[in-house]
mmCIF file with all atom_site columns, C-alpha atoms in Angstrom:
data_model
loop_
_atom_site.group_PDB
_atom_site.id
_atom_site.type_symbol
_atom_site.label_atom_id
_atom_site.label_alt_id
_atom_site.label_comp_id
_atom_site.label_asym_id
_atom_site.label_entity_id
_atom_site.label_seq_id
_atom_site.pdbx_PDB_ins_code
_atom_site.Cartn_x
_atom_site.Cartn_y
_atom_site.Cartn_z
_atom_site.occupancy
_atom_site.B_iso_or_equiv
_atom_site.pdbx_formal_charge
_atom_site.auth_seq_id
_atom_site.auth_comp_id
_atom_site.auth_asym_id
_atom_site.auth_atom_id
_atom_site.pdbx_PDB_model_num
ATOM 1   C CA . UNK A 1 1   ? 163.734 80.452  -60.413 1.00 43.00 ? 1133 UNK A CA 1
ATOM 2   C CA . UNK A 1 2   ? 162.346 83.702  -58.296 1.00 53.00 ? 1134 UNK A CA 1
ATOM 3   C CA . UNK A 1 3   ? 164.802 86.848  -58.162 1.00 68.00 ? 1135 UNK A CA 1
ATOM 4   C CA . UNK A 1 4   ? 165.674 86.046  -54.633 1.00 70.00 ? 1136 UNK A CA 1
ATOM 5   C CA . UNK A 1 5   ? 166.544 81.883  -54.991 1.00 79.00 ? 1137 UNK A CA 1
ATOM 6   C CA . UNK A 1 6   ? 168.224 82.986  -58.533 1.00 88.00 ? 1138 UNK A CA 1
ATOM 7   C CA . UNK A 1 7   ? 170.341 86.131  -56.405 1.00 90.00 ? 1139 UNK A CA 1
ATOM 8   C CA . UNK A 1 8   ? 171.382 83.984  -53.884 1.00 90.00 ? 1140 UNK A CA 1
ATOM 9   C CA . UNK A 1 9   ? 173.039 81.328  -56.537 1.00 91.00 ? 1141 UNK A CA 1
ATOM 10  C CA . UNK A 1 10  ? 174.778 83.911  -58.091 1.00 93.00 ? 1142 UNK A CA 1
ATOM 11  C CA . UNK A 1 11  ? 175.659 85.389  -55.032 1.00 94.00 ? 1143 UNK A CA 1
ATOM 12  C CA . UNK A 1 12  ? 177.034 82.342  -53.009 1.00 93.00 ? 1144 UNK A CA 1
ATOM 13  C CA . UNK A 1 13  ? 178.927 81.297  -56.568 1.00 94.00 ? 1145 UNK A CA 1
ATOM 14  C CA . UNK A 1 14  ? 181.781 83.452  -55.858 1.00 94.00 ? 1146 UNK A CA 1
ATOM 15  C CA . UNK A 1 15  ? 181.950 81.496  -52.217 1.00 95.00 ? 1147 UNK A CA 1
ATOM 16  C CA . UNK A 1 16  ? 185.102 78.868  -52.153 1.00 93.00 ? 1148 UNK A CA 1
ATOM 17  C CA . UNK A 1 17  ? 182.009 77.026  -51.004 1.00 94.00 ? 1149 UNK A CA 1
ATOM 18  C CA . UNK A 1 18  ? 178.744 77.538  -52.268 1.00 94.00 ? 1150 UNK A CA 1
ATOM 19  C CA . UNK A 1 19  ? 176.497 74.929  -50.140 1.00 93.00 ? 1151 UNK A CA 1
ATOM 20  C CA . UNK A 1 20  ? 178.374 75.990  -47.050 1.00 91.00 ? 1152 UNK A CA 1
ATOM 21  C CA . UNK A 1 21  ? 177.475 79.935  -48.016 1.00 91.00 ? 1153 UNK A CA 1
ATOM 22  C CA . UNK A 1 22  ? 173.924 78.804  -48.291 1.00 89.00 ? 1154 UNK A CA 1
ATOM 23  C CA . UNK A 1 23  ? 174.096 76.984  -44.997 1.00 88.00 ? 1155 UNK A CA 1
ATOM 24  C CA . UNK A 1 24  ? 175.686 80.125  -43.086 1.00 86.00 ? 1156 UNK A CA 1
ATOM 25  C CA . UNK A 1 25  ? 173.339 82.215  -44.692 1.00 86.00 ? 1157 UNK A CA 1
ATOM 26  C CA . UNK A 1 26  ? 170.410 80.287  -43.379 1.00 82.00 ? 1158 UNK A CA 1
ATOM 27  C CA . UNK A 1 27  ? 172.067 79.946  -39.547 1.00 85.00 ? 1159 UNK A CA 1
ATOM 28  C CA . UNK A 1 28  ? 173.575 82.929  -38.693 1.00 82.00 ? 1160 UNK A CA 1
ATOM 29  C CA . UNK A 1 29  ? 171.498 85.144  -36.922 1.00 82.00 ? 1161 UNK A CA 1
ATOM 30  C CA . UNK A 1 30  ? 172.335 88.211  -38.351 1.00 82.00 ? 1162 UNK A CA 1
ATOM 31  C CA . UNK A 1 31  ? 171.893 87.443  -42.013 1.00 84.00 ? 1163 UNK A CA 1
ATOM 32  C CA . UNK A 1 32  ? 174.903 87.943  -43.371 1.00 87.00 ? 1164 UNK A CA 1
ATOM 33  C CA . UNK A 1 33  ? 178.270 86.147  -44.488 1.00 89.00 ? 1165 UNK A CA 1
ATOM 34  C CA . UNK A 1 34  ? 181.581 87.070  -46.110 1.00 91.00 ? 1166 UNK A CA 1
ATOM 35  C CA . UNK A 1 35  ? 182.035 87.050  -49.645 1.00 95.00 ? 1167 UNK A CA 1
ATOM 36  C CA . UNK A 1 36  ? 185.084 87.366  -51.718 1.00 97.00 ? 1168 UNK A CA 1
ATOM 37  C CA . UNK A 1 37  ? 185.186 90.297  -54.163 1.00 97.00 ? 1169 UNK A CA 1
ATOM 38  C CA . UNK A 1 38  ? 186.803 90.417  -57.174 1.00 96.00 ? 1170 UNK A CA 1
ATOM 39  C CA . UNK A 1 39  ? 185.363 87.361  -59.467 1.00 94.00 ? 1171 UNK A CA 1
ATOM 40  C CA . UNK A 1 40  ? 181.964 88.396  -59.988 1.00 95.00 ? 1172 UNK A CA 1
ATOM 41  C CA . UNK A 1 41  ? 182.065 92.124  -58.652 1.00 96.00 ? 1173 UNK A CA 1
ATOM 42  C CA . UNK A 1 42  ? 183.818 94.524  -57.363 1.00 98.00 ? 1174 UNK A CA 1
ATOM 43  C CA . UNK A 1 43  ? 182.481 97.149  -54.472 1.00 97.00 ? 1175 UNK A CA 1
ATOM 44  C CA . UNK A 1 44  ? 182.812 100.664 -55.006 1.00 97.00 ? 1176 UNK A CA 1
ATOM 45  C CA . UNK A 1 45  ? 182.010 102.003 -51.194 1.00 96.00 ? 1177 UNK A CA 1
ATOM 46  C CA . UNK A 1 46  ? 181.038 106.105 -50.890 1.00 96.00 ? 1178 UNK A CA 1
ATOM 47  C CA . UNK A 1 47  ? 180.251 107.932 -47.647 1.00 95.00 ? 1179 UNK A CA 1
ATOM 48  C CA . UNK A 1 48  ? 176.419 107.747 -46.774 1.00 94.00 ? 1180 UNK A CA 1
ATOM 49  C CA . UNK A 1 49  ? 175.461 111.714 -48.508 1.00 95.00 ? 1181 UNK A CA 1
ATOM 50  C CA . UNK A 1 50  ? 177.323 110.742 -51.245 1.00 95.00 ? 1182 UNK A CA 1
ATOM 51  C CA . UNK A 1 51  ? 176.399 106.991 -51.860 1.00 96.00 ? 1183 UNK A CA 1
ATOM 52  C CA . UNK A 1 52  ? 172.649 108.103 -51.273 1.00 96.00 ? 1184 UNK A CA 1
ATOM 53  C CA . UNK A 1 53  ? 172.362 111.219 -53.553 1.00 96.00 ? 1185 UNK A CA 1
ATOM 54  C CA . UNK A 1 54  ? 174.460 109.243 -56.373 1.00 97.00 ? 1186 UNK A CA 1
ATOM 55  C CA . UNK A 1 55  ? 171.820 106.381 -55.675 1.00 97.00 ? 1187 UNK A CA 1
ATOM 56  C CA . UNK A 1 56  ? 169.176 108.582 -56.633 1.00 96.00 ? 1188 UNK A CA 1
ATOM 57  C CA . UNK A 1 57  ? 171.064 109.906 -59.793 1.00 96.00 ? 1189 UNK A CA 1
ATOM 58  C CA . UNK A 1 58  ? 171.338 106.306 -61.197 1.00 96.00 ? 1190 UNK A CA 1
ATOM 59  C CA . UNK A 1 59  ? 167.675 105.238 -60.254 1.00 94.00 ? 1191 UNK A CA 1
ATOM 60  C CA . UNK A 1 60  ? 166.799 108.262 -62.257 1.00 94.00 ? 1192 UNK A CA 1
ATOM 61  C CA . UNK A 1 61  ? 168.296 107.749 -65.425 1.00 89.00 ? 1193 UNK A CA 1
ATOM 62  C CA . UNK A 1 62  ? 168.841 103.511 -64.934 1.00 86.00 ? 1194 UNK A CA 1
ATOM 63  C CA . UNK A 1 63  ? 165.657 103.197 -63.304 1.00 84.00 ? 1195 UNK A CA 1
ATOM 64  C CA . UNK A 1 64  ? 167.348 99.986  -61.207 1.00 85.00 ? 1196 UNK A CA 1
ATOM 65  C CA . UNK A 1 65  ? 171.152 99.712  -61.461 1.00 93.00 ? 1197 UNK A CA 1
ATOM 66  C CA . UNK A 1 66  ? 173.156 97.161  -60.015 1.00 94.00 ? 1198 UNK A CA 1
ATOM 67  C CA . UNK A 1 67  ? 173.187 95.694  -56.063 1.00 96.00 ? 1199 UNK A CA 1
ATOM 68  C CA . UNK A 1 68  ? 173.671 98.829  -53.641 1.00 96.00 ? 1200 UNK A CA 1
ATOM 69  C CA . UNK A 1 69  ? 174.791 97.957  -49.826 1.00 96.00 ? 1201 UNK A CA 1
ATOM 70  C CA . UNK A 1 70  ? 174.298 99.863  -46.841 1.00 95.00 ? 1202 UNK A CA 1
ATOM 71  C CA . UNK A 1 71  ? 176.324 99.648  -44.083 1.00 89.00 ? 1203 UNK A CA 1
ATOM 72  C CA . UNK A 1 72  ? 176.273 99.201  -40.336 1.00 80.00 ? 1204 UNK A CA 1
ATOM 73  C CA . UNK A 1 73  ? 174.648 103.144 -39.439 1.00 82.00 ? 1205 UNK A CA 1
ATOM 74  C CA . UNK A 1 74  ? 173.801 103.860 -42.668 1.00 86.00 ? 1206 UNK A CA 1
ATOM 75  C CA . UNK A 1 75  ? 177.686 105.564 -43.052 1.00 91.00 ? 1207 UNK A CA 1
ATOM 76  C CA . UNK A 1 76  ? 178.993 103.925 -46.537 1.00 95.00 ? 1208 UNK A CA 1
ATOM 77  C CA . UNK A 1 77  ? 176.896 102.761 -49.392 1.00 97.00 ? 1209 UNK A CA 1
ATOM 78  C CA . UNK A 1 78  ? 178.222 99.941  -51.537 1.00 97.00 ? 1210 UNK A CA 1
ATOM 79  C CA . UNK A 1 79  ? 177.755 99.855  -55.293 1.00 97.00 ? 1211 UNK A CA 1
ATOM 80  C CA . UNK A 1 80  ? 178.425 96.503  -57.063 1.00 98.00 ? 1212 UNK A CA 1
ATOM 81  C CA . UNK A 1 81  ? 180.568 96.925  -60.321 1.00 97.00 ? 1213 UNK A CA 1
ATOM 82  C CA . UNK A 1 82  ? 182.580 95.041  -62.485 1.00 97.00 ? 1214 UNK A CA 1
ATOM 83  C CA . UNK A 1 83  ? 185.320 92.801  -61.175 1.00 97.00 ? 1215 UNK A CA 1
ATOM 84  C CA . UNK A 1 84  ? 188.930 94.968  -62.073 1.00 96.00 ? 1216 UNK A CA 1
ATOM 85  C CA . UNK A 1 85  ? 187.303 98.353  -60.965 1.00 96.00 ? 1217 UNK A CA 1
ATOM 86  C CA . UNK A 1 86  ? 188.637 98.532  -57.863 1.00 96.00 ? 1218 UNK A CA 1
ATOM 87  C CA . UNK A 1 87  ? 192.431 98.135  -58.617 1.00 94.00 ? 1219 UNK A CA 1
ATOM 88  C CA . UNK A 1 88  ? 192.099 101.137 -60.984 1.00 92.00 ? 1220 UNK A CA 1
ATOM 89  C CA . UNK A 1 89  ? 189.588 103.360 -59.270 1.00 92.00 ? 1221 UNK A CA 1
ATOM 90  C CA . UNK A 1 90  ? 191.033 106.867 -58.245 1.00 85.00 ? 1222 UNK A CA 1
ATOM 91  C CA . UNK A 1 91  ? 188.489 108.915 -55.982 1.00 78.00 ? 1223 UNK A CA 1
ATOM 92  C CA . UNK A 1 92  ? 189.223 110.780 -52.289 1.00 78.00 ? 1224 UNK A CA 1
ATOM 93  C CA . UNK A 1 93  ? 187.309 109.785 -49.962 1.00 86.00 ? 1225 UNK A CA 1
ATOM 94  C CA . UNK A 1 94  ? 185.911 106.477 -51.965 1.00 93.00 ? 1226 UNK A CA 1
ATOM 95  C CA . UNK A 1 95  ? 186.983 103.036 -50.474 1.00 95.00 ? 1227 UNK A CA 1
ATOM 96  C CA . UNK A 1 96  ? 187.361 99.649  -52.459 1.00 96.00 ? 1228 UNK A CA 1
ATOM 97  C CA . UNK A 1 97  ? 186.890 95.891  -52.213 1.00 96.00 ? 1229 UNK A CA 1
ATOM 98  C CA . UNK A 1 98  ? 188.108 94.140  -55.573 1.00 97.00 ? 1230 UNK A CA 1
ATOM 99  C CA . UNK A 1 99  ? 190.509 91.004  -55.344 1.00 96.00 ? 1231 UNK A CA 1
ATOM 100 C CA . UNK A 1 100 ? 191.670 89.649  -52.278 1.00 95.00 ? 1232 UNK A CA 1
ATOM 101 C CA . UNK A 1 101 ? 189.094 91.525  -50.092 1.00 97.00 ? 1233 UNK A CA 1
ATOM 102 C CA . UNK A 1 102 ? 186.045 90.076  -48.209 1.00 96.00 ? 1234 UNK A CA 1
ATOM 103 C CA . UNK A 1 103 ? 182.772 91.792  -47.938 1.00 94.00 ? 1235 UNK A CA 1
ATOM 104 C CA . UNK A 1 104 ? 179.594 91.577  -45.834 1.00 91.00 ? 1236 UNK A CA 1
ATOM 105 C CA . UNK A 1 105 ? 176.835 90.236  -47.536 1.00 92.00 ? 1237 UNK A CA 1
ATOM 106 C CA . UNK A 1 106 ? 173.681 89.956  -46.269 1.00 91.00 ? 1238 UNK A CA 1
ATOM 107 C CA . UNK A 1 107 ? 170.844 87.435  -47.117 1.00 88.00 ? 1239 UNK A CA 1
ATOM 108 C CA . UNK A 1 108 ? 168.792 88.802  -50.378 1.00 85.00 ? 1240 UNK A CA 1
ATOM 109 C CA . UNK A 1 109 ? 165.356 88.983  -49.195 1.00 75.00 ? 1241 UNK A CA 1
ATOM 110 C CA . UNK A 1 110 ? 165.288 89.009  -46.148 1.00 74.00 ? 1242 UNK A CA 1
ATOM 111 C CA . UNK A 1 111 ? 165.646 91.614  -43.346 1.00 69.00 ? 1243 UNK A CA 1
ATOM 112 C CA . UNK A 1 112 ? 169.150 91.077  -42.000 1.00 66.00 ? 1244 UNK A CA 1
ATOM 113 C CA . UNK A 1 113 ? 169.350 92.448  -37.868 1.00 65.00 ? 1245 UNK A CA 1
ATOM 114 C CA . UNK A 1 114 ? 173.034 92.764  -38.747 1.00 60.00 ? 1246 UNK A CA 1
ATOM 115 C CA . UNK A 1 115 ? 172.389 96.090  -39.844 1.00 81.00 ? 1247 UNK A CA 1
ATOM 116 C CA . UNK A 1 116 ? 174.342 95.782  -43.297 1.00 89.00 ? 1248 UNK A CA 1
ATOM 117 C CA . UNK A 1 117 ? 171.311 96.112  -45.736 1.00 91.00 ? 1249 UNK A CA 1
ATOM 118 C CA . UNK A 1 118 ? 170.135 95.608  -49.159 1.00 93.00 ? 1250 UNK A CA 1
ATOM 119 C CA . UNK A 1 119 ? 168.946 98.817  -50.771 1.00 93.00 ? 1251 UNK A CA 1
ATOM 120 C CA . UNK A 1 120 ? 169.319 97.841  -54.131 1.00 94.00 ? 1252 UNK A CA 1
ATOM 121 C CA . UNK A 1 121 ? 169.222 93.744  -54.093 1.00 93.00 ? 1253 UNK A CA 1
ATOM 122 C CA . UNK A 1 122 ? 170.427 91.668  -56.613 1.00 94.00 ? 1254 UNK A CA 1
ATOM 123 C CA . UNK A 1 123 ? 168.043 90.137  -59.116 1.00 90.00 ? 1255 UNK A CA 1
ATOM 124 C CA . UNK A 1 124 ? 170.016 87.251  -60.137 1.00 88.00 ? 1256 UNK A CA 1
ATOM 125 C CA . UNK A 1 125 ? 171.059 88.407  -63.599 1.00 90.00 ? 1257 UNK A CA 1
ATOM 126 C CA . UNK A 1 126 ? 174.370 89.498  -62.836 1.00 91.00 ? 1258 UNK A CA 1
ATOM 127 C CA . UNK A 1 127 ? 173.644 93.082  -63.508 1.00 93.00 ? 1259 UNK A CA 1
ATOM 128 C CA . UNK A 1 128 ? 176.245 95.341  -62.414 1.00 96.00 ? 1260 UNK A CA 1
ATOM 129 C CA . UNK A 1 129 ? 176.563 99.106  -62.274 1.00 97.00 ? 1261 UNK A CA 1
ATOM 130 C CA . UNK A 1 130 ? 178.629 100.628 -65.439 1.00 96.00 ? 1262 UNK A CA 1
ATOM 131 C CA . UNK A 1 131 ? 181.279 102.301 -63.360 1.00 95.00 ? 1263 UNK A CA 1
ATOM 132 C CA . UNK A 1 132 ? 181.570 104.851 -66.169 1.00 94.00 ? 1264 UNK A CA 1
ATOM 133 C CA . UNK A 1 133 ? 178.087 105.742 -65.297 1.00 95.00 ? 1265 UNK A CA 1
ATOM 134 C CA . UNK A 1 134 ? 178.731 105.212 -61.764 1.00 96.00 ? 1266 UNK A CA 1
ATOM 135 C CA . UNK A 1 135 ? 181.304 108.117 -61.944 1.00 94.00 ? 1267 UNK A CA 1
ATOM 136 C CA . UNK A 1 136 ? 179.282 110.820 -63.663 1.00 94.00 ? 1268 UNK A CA 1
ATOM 137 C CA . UNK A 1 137 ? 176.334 109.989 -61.545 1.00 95.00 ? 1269 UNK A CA 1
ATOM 138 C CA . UNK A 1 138 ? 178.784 110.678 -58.644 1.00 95.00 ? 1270 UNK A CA 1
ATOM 139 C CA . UNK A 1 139 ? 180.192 114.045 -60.102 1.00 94.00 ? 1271 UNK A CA 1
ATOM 140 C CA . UNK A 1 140 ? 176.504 114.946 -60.798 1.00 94.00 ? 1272 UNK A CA 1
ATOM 141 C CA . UNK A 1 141 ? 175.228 114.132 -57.046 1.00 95.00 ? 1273 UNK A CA 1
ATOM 142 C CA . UNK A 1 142 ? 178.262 116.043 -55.930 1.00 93.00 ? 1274 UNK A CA 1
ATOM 143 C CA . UNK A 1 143 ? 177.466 119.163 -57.618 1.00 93.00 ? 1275 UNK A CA 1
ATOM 144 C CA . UNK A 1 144 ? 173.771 118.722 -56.023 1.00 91.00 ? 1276 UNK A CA 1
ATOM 145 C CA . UNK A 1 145 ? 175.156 118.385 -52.578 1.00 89.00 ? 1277 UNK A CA 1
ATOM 146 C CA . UNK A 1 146 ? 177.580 121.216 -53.109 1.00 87.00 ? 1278 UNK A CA 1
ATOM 147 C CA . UNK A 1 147 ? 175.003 123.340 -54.167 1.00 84.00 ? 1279 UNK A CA 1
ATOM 148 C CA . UNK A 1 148 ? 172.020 122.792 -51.429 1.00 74.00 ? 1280 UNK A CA 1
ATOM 149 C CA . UNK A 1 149 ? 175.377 123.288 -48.897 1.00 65.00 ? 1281 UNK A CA 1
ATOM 150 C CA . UNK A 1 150 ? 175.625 126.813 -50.413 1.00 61.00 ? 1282 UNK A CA 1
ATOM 151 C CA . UNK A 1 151 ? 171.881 127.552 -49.920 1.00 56.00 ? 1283 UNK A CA 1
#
């Protein structure tokens, strides 16, 4: 199977129905459809400056970590982590969608007009991002934004 076909299976598995996923997928206009969180993944969501510059912190030592969303405006970037990371994640400013929570998922690719984006899709494998990792990556992109702020 190619990444995308094999990304959208594993994907629309966590839908209560699969085929009907696919089938909204493929119709709605905007390229997107609600999955639950929480049996597959989790979402770890940061504001935009952060969620970027931690981005580029885990490409640089990962070289590709897990999925990574984007959001309507480019305000809150999504990283896709184990399921269970949400209901013990502590952070300011750092939102969550683990069980019982719906996310926004658009078609992997494909440009979605529905603005939610794919900047990091998923490959298929089920690769998450470590949320260890995740954190120190976000502590280290921190300290680069607090520094160029004091510049």
């Amino acid at each position: 199977m190619t990444g995308a076909k094999t990304a959208i299976e594993w994907l629309a598995s966590v839908a209560p129905d699969p085929e009907a996923c696919r089938r909204e997928w493929e119709r709605n206009p905007l390229g997107v459809t609600l999955l639950p969180a929480g049996s597959a993944w989790d979402v770890l969501i940061l504001p935009a400056e952060l969620g970027y510059a931690t981005l580029d912190v885990l490409t640089r030592v990962l070289g590709r970590p897990g999925p990574v969303l984007v959001d309507f405006g480019d305000a809150r970037v999504g990283f896709f982590v184990p399921p269970g990371t949400a209901a013990g994640w502590l952070g300011t400013g750092i939102r969550t969608a683990g069980a019982g929570t719906w996310i926004v998922v658009p078609y992997p690719g494909r440009a979605s007009p529905g603005g939610v984006r794919w900047l990091v899709p998923p490959d298929g494998s089920g690769t998450l991002t470590d949320p260890a990792l995740l954190e120190l990556a976000m502590h280290e992109a921190a300290a680069g934004l607090a520094t160029e702020d004091d510049d």
